[in-house]
Coordinates of C-alpha atoms and ligand atoms in Angstrom, one line a residue:
X2 CA 9.5 0.3 4.1
X3 CA 12.1 -1.8 2.2
X4 CA 12.5 -0.7 -1.4
X5 CA 11.7 -4.1 -2.9
X6 CA 11.2 -4.7 -6.6
X7 CA 7.6 -4.6 -7.8
X8 CA 7.2 -5.1 -11.5
X9 CA 4.2 -3.9 -13.6
X10 CA 1.8 -6.6 -14.6
X11 CA 0.7 -7.4 -18.1
X12 CA -2.4 -5.5 -18.9
X13 CA -4.4 -8.7 -19.2
X14 CA -2.8 -10.6 -16.3
X15 CA -5.4 -12.1 -14.0
X16 CA -4.8 -11.6 -10.3
X17 CA -6.9 -14.6 -9.1
X18 CA -7.9 -13.0 -5.8
X19 CA -8.0 -15.5 -2.9
X20 CA -11.8 -16.0 -2.9
X21 CA -13.9 -18.6 -1.3
X22 CA -15.4 -19.5 -4.6
X23 CA -12.0 -21.0 -5.5
X24 CA -12.3 -23.5 -2.6
X25 CA -15.5 -24.8 -4.1
X26 CA -14.1 -25.4 -7.5
X27 CA -11.7 -28.2 -6.6
X28 CA -13.9 -30.6 -4.6
X29 CA -16.1 -31.8 -7.5
X30 CA -13.1 -31.8 -9.8
X31 CA -11.6 -34.6 -7.6
X32 CA -14.7 -36.5 -6.6
X33 CA -17.8 -35.8 -8.6
X34 CA -19.9 -38.5 -6.9
X35 CA -18.7 -38.2 -3.4
X36 CA -21.6 -37.4 -1.0
X37 CA -22.7 -34.6 1.3
X38 CA -25.1 -36.2 3.8
X39 CA -27.7 -34.6 6.1
X40 CA -28.8 -36.8 9.0
X41 CA -30.8 -39.8 7.6
X42 CA -32.8 -37.4 5.4
X43 CA -30.8 -36.4 2.4
X44 CA -27.6 -37.2 0.4
X45 CA -26.3 -35.8 -2.8
X46 CA -23.1 -35.5 -4.8
X47 CA -20.6 -32.7 -5.1
X48 CA -21.9 -31.9 -8.5
X49 CA -25.4 -31.3 -7.0
X50 CA -23.8 -29.4 -4.1
X51 CA -22.2 -27.0 -6.6
X52 CA -25.6 -26.6 -8.4
X53 CA -27.3 -26.0 -5.1
X54 CA -24.9 -23.2 -4.1
X55 CA -25.6 -21.5 -7.5
X56 CA -29.4 -22.0 -6.9
X57 CA -29.1 -20.4 -3.4
X58 CA -27.1 -17.5 -4.9
X59 CA -30.0 -17.0 -7.4
X60 CA -32.6 -17.1 -4.7
X61 CA -30.7 -14.6 -2.5
X62 CA -30.0 -12.3 -5.5
X63 CA -33.7 -12.4 -6.4
X64 CA -34.6 -11.5 -2.8
X65 CA -32.4 -8.4 -3.1
X66 CA -29.1 -9.5 -1.4
X67 CA -26.3 -7.4 -2.7
X68 CA -22.5 -7.3 -2.1
X69 CA -21.8 -5.8 1.4
X70 CA -25.1 -7.0 2.9
X71 CA -25.1 -9.2 6.0
X72 CA -27.1 -12.4 5.7
X73 CA -27.6 -14.3 9.0
X74 CA -28.2 -18.0 9.6
X75 CA -30.0 -19.6 12.6
X76 CA -29.6 -23.3 12.0
X77 CA -28.3 -26.6 13.4
X78 CA -25.4 -28.2 11.5
X79 CA -26.8 -28.9 8.1
X80 CA -26.1 -29.2 4.3
X81 CA -28.0 -25.9 4.1
X82 CA -25.6 -24.2 6.4
X83 CA -22.7 -25.5 4.3
X84 CA -24.4 -24.1 1.2
X85 CA -24.7 -20.7 3.0
X86 CA -21.0 -20.8 3.9
X87 CA -20.3 -20.7 0.2
X88 CA -23.2 -18.9 -1.5
X89 CA -23.4 -15.9 0.8
X90 CA -19.7 -14.8 0.7
X91 CA -19.4 -15.7 -2.9
X92 CA -22.0 -13.0 -3.6
X93 CA -19.8 -10.5 -1.8
X94 CA -22.2 -10.5 1.1
X95 CA -21.2 -11.3 4.7
X96 CA -22.4 -14.5 6.5
X97 CA -23.4 -14.0 10.1
X98 CA -23.4 -17.3 11.8
X99 CA -25.7 -16.7 14.8
X100 CA -24.9 -18.5 18.0
X101 CA -28.3 -20.0 18.7
X102 CA -27.2 -21.0 22.2
X103 CA -26.9 -17.4 23.5
X104 CA -29.8 -15.9 25.4
X105 CA -32.5 -14.3 23.2
X106 CA -31.3 -10.8 24.4
X107 CA -27.8 -11.6 23.3
X108 CA -29.0 -12.9 20.0
X109 CA -31.0 -9.8 19.5
X110 CA -28.0 -7.7 20.4
X111 CA -25.7 -9.5 17.9
X112 CA -28.2 -9.3 15.0
X113 CA -28.8 -5.6 15.4
X114 CA -25.1 -4.9 16.0
X115 CA -24.1 -6.9 12.8
X116 CA -26.7 -5.1 10.7
X117 CA -28.4 -8.3 9.6
X118 CA -30.6 -7.6 6.6
X119 CA -31.7 -11.2 5.6
X120 CA -32.1 -14.1 8.0
X121 CA -32.5 -17.8 7.3
X122 CA -34.4 -19.3 10.2
X123 CA -34.7 -23.0 11.1
X124 CA -38.3 -23.8 12.1
X125 CA -36.9 -25.0 15.5
X126 CA -36.1 -21.4 16.3
X127 CA -39.4 -19.9 15.2
X128 CA -40.6 -19.1 18.8
X129 CA -37.2 -17.6 19.6
X130 CA -37.3 -15.5 16.4
X131 CA -40.8 -14.4 16.9
X132 CA -39.9 -13.3 20.5
X133 CA -37.2 -10.9 19.2
X134 CA -38.6 -9.9 15.8
X135 CA -40.3 -6.7 16.9
X136 CA -37.0 -5.4 18.2
X137 CA -34.8 -6.3 15.2
X138 CA -33.9 -2.9 13.6
X139 CA -32.2 -3.9 10.4
X140 CA -33.8 -7.2 9.1
X141 CA -35.8 -6.8 5.9
X142 CA -36.5 -10.4 4.8
X143 CA -36.6 -13.9 6.2
X144 CA -36.3 -17.4 4.7
X145 CA -37.5 -20.6 6.3
X146 CA -35.3 -23.7 6.8
X147 CA -37.3 -26.8 7.7
X148 CA -37.3 -30.6 7.6
X149 CA -41.1 -30.7 8.3
X150 CA -43.7 -31.5 5.7
X151 CA -45.5 -28.2 6.5
X152 CA -43.5 -25.5 4.7
X153 CA -45.4 -22.6 6.1
X154 CA -44.3 -20.4 9.0
X155 CA -45.3 -17.3 10.8
X156 CA -42.2 -15.2 10.0
X157 CA -42.3 -11.5 9.2
X158 CA -41.5 -10.7 5.6
X159 CA -41.0 -14.3 4.7
X160 CA -39.8 -14.9 1.1
X161 CA -40.4 -18.6 1.2
X162 CA -39.1 -22.0 2.2
X163 CA -35.5 -22.9 1.3
X164 CA -35.9 -26.2 -0.5
X165 CA -38.9 -25.0 -2.6
X166 CA -37.1 -21.8 -3.6
X167 CA -34.0 -23.7 -4.5
X168 CA -36.0 -26.2 -6.6
X169 CA -37.3 -23.4 -8.8
X170 CA -34.0 -21.5 -9.1
X171 CA -31.5 -21.8 -11.9
X172 CA -28.6 -24.2 -11.1
X173 CA -25.9 -21.9 -12.6
X174 CA -24.6 -18.5 -11.4
X175 CA -21.7 -16.5 -12.7
X176 CA -19.9 -15.5 -9.5
X177 CA -17.9 -12.3 -10.0
X178 CA -14.4 -11.7 -8.8
X179 CA -13.8 -9.0 -6.2
X180 CA -11.3 -7.8 -3.7
X181 CA -10.0 -10.7 -1.6
X182 CA -9.9 -8.4 1.5
X183 CA -13.8 -8.2 1.4
X184 CA -15.3 -9.5 4.7
X185 CA -16.8 -13.0 4.2
X186 CA -18.0 -14.0 7.6
X187 CA -18.8 -12.5 11.0
X188 CA -19.9 -13.9 14.4
X189 CA -19.8 -13.0 18.1
X190 CA -17.4 -14.2 20.8
X191 CA -19.0 -16.0 23.7
X192 CA -17.2 -13.9 26.3
X193 CA -18.8 -14.3 29.7
X194 CA -18.8 -10.6 30.6
X195 CA -20.3 -7.6 28.8
X196 CA -21.9 -7.7 25.4
X197 CA -20.7 -10.3 22.8
X198 CA -18.0 -8.9 20.5
X199 CA -18.1 -9.3 16.7
X200 CA -15.1 -10.7 14.9
X201 CA -14.8 -10.8 11.1
X202 CA -12.8 -12.7 8.5
X203 CA -12.1 -11.9 4.9
X204 CA -12.0 -14.2 1.9
X205 CA -8.2 -14.0 1.8
X206 CA -8.0 -14.9 5.5
X207 CA -10.4 -17.9 5.1
X208 CA -8.6 -19.2 2.0
X209 CA -5.2 -19.0 3.7
X210 CA -6.6 -20.5 6.8
X211 CA -8.0 -23.4 4.8
X212 CA -4.8 -24.0 3.0
X213 CA -2.7 -24.0 6.2
X214 CA -5.2 -26.3 8.0
X215 CA -5.2 -28.7 5.1
X216 CA -1.4 -28.8 5.1
X217 CA -1.1 -29.2 8.8
X218 CA -3.7 -31.9 9.3
X219 CA -3.2 -33.6 6.0
X220 CA 0.5 -33.6 5.5
X221 CA 2.6 -33.4 8.6
X222 CA 3.7 -36.9 9.4
X223 CA 2.8 -37.4 13.0
X224 CA -0.6 -35.7 12.4
X225 CA -2.0 -37.1 9.1
X226 CA -5.6 -36.7 10.3
X227 CA -7.4 -36.0 7.1
X228 CA -7.0 -37.4 3.6
X229 CA -9.7 -37.2 0.9
X230 CA -10.8 -40.8 1.6
X231 CA -11.8 -39.9 5.1
X232 CA -15.4 -39.3 6.1
X233 CA -15.9 -36.0 7.9
X234 CA -18.6 -35.1 10.5
X235 CA -18.4 -32.0 12.6
X236 CA -19.3 -32.1 16.3
X237 CA -18.4 -28.4 16.8
X238 CA -21.4 -26.3 15.8
X239 CA -21.1 -24.5 12.5
X240 CA -21.9 -21.2 14.4
X241 CA -18.8 -21.7 16.4
X242 CA -16.0 -20.3 14.2
X243 CA -17.4 -21.9 11.1
X244 CA -17.1 -25.4 12.7
X245 CA -13.4 -24.4 13.1
X246 CA -13.2 -23.9 9.3
X247 CA -13.0 -27.6 8.6
X248 CA -16.0 -27.6 6.2
X249 CA -14.0 -25.4 3.9
X250 CA -11.1 -27.8 4.0
X251 CA -13.3 -30.8 3.4
X252 CA -15.1 -29.2 0.5
X253 CA -11.8 -28.1 -1.1
X254 CA -10.6 -31.7 -1.0
X255 CA -13.8 -33.4 -2.1
X256 CA -14.2 -35.3 1.2
X257 CA -17.5 -37.1 2.1
X258 CA -19.2 -34.8 4.6
X259 CA -22.0 -35.7 7.1
X260 CA -24.0 -33.0 8.8
X261 CA -25.9 -34.2 11.9
X262 CA -28.4 -31.5 12.5
X263 CA -29.1 -30.9 16.2
X264 CA -26.6 -32.7 18.4
X265 CA -28.2 -35.7 20.1
X266 CA -25.5 -38.0 21.5
X267 CA -27.1 -41.3 20.4
X268 CA -27.9 -40.0 17.0
X269 CA -24.3 -38.7 16.6
X270 CA -23.1 -42.2 17.4
X271 CA -25.6 -43.7 15.0
X272 CA -24.3 -41.5 12.2
X273 CA -20.7 -42.3 13.0
X274 CA -21.5 -46.0 12.7
X275 CA -23.8 -45.9 9.6
X276 CA -21.8 -43.3 7.6
X277 CA -18.5 -44.7 8.8
X278 CA -17.2 -41.3 9.9
X279 CA -13.5 -41.3 10.5
X280 CA -12.7 -37.7 11.2
X281 CA -14.2 -35.1 13.5
X282 CA -13.4 -32.3 16.0
X283 CA -14.9 -31.1 19.2
X284 CA -14.4 -29.6 22.7
X285 CA -13.5 -32.2 25.4
X286 CA -16.9 -32.1 27.1
X287 CA -18.7 -33.0 23.9
X288 CA -16.4 -35.9 23.3
X289 CA -17.2 -37.1 26.8
X290 CA -20.9 -36.8 26.1
X291 CA -20.5 -38.9 22.9
X292 CA -18.4 -41.5 24.7
X293 CA -21.0 -41.7 27.5
X294 CA -24.0 -42.0 25.2
X295 CA -25.9 -45.3 25.7
X296 CA -25.5 -46.3 22.0
X297 CA -21.7 -45.8 22.3
X298 CA -21.3 -48.5 24.9
X299 CA -19.6 -51.5 23.5
X300 CA -18.9 -49.7 20.2
X301 CA -15.4 -49.8 18.9
X302 CA -14.5 -46.4 17.4
X303 CA -11.3 -47.9 15.9
X304 CA -9.7 -45.7 13.3
X305 CA -11.5 -42.5 14.2
X306 CA -9.4 -39.4 14.4
X307 CA -10.7 -36.4 16.4
X308 CA -9.2 -32.9 16.8
X309 CA -9.7 -31.7 20.4
X310 CA -9.6 -27.9 21.0
X311 CA -11.4 -25.1 22.6
X312 CA -10.3 -26.2 26.1
X313 CA -7.4 -28.1 27.5
X314 CA -7.3 -31.8 26.9
X315 CA -6.5 -33.8 30.0
X316 CA -4.6 -37.0 30.2
X317 CA -7.5 -39.0 31.5
X318 CA -9.7 -38.2 28.5
X319 CA -6.8 -38.8 26.1
X320 CA -6.4 -42.3 27.5
X321 CA -10.1 -43.1 27.7
X322 CA -10.5 -42.1 24.0
X323 CA -7.5 -44.2 23.0
X324 CA -8.9 -47.2 24.8
X325 CA -12.1 -46.7 22.8
X326 CA -10.2 -46.6 19.5
X327 CA -10.1 -42.8 19.0
X328 CA -6.8 -41.0 18.2
X329 CA -7.0 -37.5 19.7
X330 CA -4.9 -34.6 18.4
X331 CA -5.0 -31.3 20.2
X332 CA -5.4 -27.9 18.5
X333 CA -5.4 -24.4 19.9
X334 CA -7.4 -21.5 18.7
X335 CA -10.0 -18.9 19.6
X336 CA -12.9 -17.1 18.0
X337 CA -10.6 -14.2 17.2
X338 CA -8.1 -16.5 15.3
X339 CA -10.4 -18.1 12.7
X340 CA -9.5 -20.4 14.7
X341 CA -6.5 -22.6 14.0
X342 CA -3.2 -21.6 15.5
X343 CA -1.4 -24.8 16.5
X344 CA -1.8 -28.5 16.4
X345 CA -0.2 -31.4 18.3
X346 CA 2.8 -32.6 16.4
X347 CA 5.4 -35.0 17.7
X348 CA 8.7 -34.9 15.9
X349 CA 10.7 -38.0 15.2
X350 CA 12.8 -37.7 18.4
X351 CA 9.7 -37.3 20.6
X352 CA 8.0 -40.3 18.9
X353 CA 10.9 -42.5 20.0
X354 CA 10.2 -41.7 23.6
X355 CA 8.0 -43.9 25.8
X356 CA 4.2 -43.6 25.6
X357 CA 3.9 -41.8 28.9
X358 CA 6.3 -39.0 27.8
X359 CA 4.6 -38.8 24.4
X360 CA 1.2 -38.2 26.0
X361 CA 2.7 -35.3 28.0
X362 CA 3.3 -33.6 24.6
X363 CA 0.2 -34.9 22.9
X364 CA -2.1 -33.1 25.4
X365 CA -0.3 -29.7 25.1
X366 CA -1.7 -27.1 22.7
X367 CA 0.7 -28.1 20.0
X368 CA 3.1 -26.3 17.6
X369 CA 2.0 -23.4 15.3
X370 CA 0.7 -24.5 11.9
X371 CA 2.3 -23.1 8.7
X372 CA 2.2 -19.3 8.5
X373 CA 1.3 -18.9 12.2
X374 CA 3.6 -17.2 14.7
X375 CA 3.2 -17.5 18.5
X376 CA 5.1 -15.9 21.3
X377 CA 4.8 -15.2 25.0
X378 CA 4.8 -11.6 26.2
X379 CA 5.3 -10.0 29.6
X380 CA 3.2 -7.1 31.0
X381 CA 5.6 -4.5 29.5
X382 CA 5.3 -5.9 26.0
X383 CA 8.6 -7.8 26.0
X384 CA 8.8 -11.1 24.3
X385 CA 10.0 -13.9 26.6
X386 CA 12.3 -16.8 25.7
X387 CA 10.9 -20.1 24.4
X388 CA 12.4 -22.1 27.3
X389 CA 9.3 -23.9 28.4
X390 CA 9.5 -22.0 31.8
X391 CA 8.9 -18.3 31.1
X392 CA 5.2 -17.7 31.5
X393 CA 3.5 -14.8 29.8
X394 CA 0.5 -13.9 27.7
X395 CA 0.3 -15.9 24.5
X396 CA 0.4 -13.4 21.6
X397 CA -0.1 -14.2 17.9
X398 CA 0.6 -13.0 14.4
X399 CA -1.0 -14.9 11.5
X400 CA -2.6 -13.8 8.2
X401 CA -6.0 -14.9 9.4
X402 CA -6.5 -13.1 12.7
X403 CA -9.5 -10.8 13.1
X404 CA -8.3 -7.3 12.6
X405 CA -10.4 -5.9 15.3
X406 CA -13.8 -6.1 17.0
X407 CA -16.7 -4.8 14.9
X408 CA -17.5 -1.2 16.0
X409 CA -15.4 -1.5 19.2
X410 CA -12.4 0.7 18.5
X411 CA -11.0 0.6 22.0
X412 CA -11.4 -3.1 22.5
X413 CA -9.8 -3.6 19.1
X414 CA -6.7 -1.5 20.1
X415 CA -6.4 -3.6 23.3
X416 CA -6.7 -6.8 21.4
X417 CA -3.8 -5.7 19.2
X418 CA -1.5 -4.0 21.8
X419 CA 2.1 -3.9 20.6
X420 CA 1.1 -5.2 17.2
X421 CA 0.4 -8.7 18.4
X422 CA -3.1 -10.3 19.0
X423 CA -3.5 -10.8 22.7
X424 CA -5.2 -14.1 23.6
X425 CA -5.8 -13.6 27.3
X426 CA -4.2 -17.0 27.9
X427 CA -1.1 -17.5 30.1
X428 CA 1.3 -19.9 28.3
X429 CA 4.8 -21.2 28.0
X430 CA 6.5 -22.1 24.7
X431 CA 9.4 -24.5 24.8
X432 CA 12.4 -24.8 22.5
X433 CA 10.6 -27.2 20.2
X434 CA 7.8 -24.6 19.7
X435 CA 5.3 -26.4 21.9
X436 CA 2.7 -24.1 23.3
X437 CA 1.4 -25.1 26.8
X438 CA -1.6 -23.1 27.9
X439 CA -1.3 -22.7 31.7
X440 CA -4.7 -21.0 32.1
X441 CA -7.0 -18.1 31.0
X442 CA -5.4 -15.1 32.7
X443 CA -8.7 -14.5 34.6
X444 CA -8.9 -18.2 35.8
X445 CA -5.4 -18.5 37.3
X446 CA -5.9 -19.1 41.1
X447 CA -3.8 -16.6 43.1
X448 CA -3.4 -18.0 46.6
X449 CA -0.9 -16.5 49.1
X450 CA 1.4 -15.2 46.5
X451 CA 1.4 -18.5 44.5
X452 CA -0.1 -18.7 41.0
X453 CA -1.9 -22.0 40.4
X454 CA -3.1 -23.2 37.1
X455 CA -6.7 -24.4 37.3
X456 CA -6.1 -26.4 34.1
X457 CA -3.2 -28.3 35.6
X458 CA -5.3 -29.1 38.7
X459 CA -8.2 -30.3 36.6
X460 CA -5.8 -32.6 34.7
X461 CA -4.4 -34.1 37.9
X462 CA -7.7 -34.6 39.6
X463 CA -9.2 -36.1 36.4
X464 CA -6.7 -38.9 36.8
X465 CA -8.5 -40.2 39.9
X466 CA -10.4 -43.3 38.9
X467 CA -13.7 -42.2 40.4
X468 CA -13.7 -38.8 38.6
X469 CA -15.7 -38.5 35.4
X470 CA -15.6 -34.7 35.1
X471 CA -13.9 -31.9 37.0
X472 CA -13.8 -28.1 37.1
X473 CA -11.5 -26.1 39.4
X474 CA -11.9 -22.3 40.1
X475 CA -10.5 -19.9 42.7
X476 CA -12.9 -18.7 45.3
X477 CA -12.3 -15.7 47.5
X478 CA -10.5 -16.4 50.8
X479 CA -10.0 -13.8 53.5
X480 CA -6.6 -15.1 54.5
X481 CA -5.1 -16.3 51.2
X482 CA -6.8 -14.1 48.6
X483 CA -8.2 -17.1 46.8
X484 CA -8.3 -20.9 47.3
X485 CA -8.9 -23.6 44.8
X486 CA -12.3 -25.2 44.8
X487 CA -13.1 -28.4 42.8
X488 CA -16.5 -29.3 41.3
X489 CA -16.7 -33.1 40.6
X490 CA -18.9 -35.5 38.8
X491 CA -18.0 -39.0 39.8
X492 CA -18.4 -42.2 37.8
X493 CA -21.6 -44.1 38.5
X494 CA -22.2 -42.2 41.7
X495 CA -18.9 -43.3 43.4
X496 CA -18.1 -41.4 46.6
X497 CA -15.2 -39.0 46.9
X498 CA -14.5 -36.3 49.5
X499 CA -12.0 -33.5 49.9
X500 CA -9.7 -35.8 51.9
X501 CA -9.8 -38.3 49.0
X502 CA -8.8 -35.6 46.6
X503 CA -6.0 -34.5 48.9
X504 CA -4.6 -38.1 49.1
X505 CA -4.8 -38.4 45.3
X506 CA -2.8 -35.1 44.9
X507 CA -0.1 -35.9 47.4
X508 CA 2.2 -37.8 45.1
X509 CA 2.1 -34.9 42.6
X510 CA 3.2 -32.5 45.3
X511 CA 6.0 -34.9 46.3
X512 CA 7.1 -35.1 42.7
X513 CA 7.1 -31.3 42.4
X514 CA 4.3 -31.0 39.8
X515 CA 2.3 -28.7 42.1
X516 CA 2.8 -27.0 45.4
X517 CA 0.8 -27.8 48.5
X518 CA -1.4 -24.7 48.2
X519 CA -2.9 -26.3 45.1
X520 CA -4.9 -28.7 47.2
X521 CA -8.6 -27.6 47.2
X522 CA -9.8 -27.4 50.8
X523 CA -13.4 -27.6 49.6
X524 CA -15.0 -29.7 46.8
X525 CA -18.6 -30.2 45.7
X526 CA -20.0 -33.4 44.2
X527 CA -22.5 -32.5 41.6
X528 CA -24.4 -34.4 38.8
X529 CA -23.6 -31.8 36.1
X530 CA -21.0 -29.1 35.6
X531 CA -22.4 -25.8 34.0
X532 CA -21.2 -25.4 30.4
X533 CA -21.1 -22.3 28.1
X534 CA -23.0 -22.1 24.8
X535 CA -20.2 -24.0 23.1
X536 CA -19.8 -26.7 25.7
X537 CA -16.9 -25.4 27.7
X538 CA -16.8 -25.3 31.5
X539 CA -18.7 -22.1 32.5
X540 CA -16.3 -20.8 35.2
X541 CA -18.3 -17.6 35.7
X542 CA -21.5 -19.6 36.5
X543 CA -19.5 -22.1 38.6
X544 CA -18.2 -19.2 40.8
X545 CA -21.7 -17.8 41.3
X546 CA -23.0 -21.3 42.2
X547 CA -20.3 -21.9 44.7
X548 CA -20.8 -18.5 46.4
X549 CA -24.5 -19.4 46.8
X550 CA -23.8 -22.9 48.1
X551 CA -21.2 -21.6 50.6
X552 CA -23.6 -19.1 51.9
X553 CA -26.4 -21.7 52.3
X554 CA -24.0 -24.2 53.8
X555 CA -25.1 -26.8 51.3
X556 CA -24.7 -30.4 52.5
X557 CA -22.9 -31.7 49.3
X558 CA -19.9 -29.5 50.0
X559 CA -17.0 -31.5 51.5
X560 CA -14.3 -29.6 53.4
X561 CA -10.9 -30.7 54.6
Ligands
LIG628 P1 -13.3 -19.3 22.1 O1 -13.0 -18.0 21.6 O2 -14.7 -19.4 22.8 O3 -13.2 -20.4 21.1 O4 -12.3 -19.7 23.3 C1 -10.9 -19.6 23.1 C2 -10.2 -20.0 24.3 O5 -10.3 -21.5 24.5 C3 -8.7 -19.8 24.3 O6 -8.3 -18.5 24.5 C4 -8.2 -20.8 25.3 O7 -8.3 -20.3 26.6 C5 -9.1 -22.0 25.1 N1 -8.5 -23.0 24.3 C6 -8.7 -23.3 23.0 N2 -7.9 -24.3 22.6 C7 -7.3 -24.8 23.7 C8 -6.3 -25.8 24.0 N3 -5.9 -26.7 23.0 N4 -5.8 -25.9 25.2 C9 -6.2 -25.1 26.2 N5 -7.1 -24.1 26.0 C10 -7.6 -23.9 24.8

């Protein structure tokens, strides 16, 4: 340890710990009348929002919630969820954002594992909750969230309905200060093997994450995505890494926020139009779903700015969005990282280049945001040069990374091998700091000694005019170990076969982008590609499906 100088504080000096309550204070200071909107059902000002957070804190305290308890929420994206994101941690309790798209068994596992004591349940999930209630080992009380007229529900140990309880609670609450290293939120990763793993974030981490994100997306010249005159609507579920933490940024800045409830593509487009949303964020497949919605046809999204993360952005989607008026900016992160690590940023020199070259950089995973550090590491724990060529595992250090997996000491140690958080992604970093994700380590296709990036192949195949969506995985091959296999959804039922894909890829082989082993010798035309609970390509399911099709000799497989 360095012997630095640490001076004694004045006896009365206040430490102002980095607490989530401090993010809430500023929004209404800037814009008292700015609105928080819930679907076409409710709108209220920031002043009312602050009061409602206090009312909720009173309701929860009355119900017995104490510092250190875990309070879980099962809801679509709503103003109520936003209120929970503040009130629960501000009481010193831990907010568990339940991934309602997991299977009932997985949800049950996460709730018991997280020690949930109180659960707020949306009436849409009553049947699901009732199905697992008897096996919940730690839950003591429930609270109903509903838009319906009927405010009754058959929930065990129900203390009441949210809106009625808030209406009769006091609109003020004196939130105490406490240690900024107290856990504020927890949720479970959507890993495709084994049980979900719990990650957790402290007040200090969430506050620093909020400040860094606000700086990166609000101040850096070539990003400037969010100012406080923007209108924000999430299209990443609030259970997925707190909607990437953006609600905390929006609230700190006093930005108009629109919460869409359950995601229905036409209704999302309706809200974008009527509330004039200018800023959002989502995974690529959800953007595709919104752009394809019937009500989006002919609509000009001009001026809309969207952060794309969670999966690689391909050139075809970047260009499609641009043609529809949407400026896409990439971001990289994961559940373990709170999530923001890097954001697309083109420096002055790059911006002077031609558009084609700029797009090459715009679709990479970006440059680390302030306070974030990224490196690539080899199998022996050595850091590799940032030369844009050396491939290794992307490893991270940043003040807001989960410090482990809840009650999983061994997996926590593995996550933090050599003192860096291991992402499980293969990447390169160039001399400008651009991270390029080559693939998930487990998705790289190993064919005859060559390593092929499934992401790169997806990007190249997506440029074929007939392709609407594509997923590439490696399938076992007796001769080569693995061979690439492409699953395609074509535009308006257009035809494409394995030969057509080969023809399309030929120029990229000639130009040296990929080698000839990258050509899939089998493809399948499907109407839908399986997705995970958060809308990413579900490569585990895809591999299982392909194995079944190959065994059955399905007619829609096209072979070279
Ligand atoms: P999750 O924890 O479910 O949010 O998934 C995190 C994973 O998503 C990362 O480890 C990456 O594999 C992938 N990912 C996130 N952002 C990007 C990006 N911008 N480009 C490529 N892959 C990404």
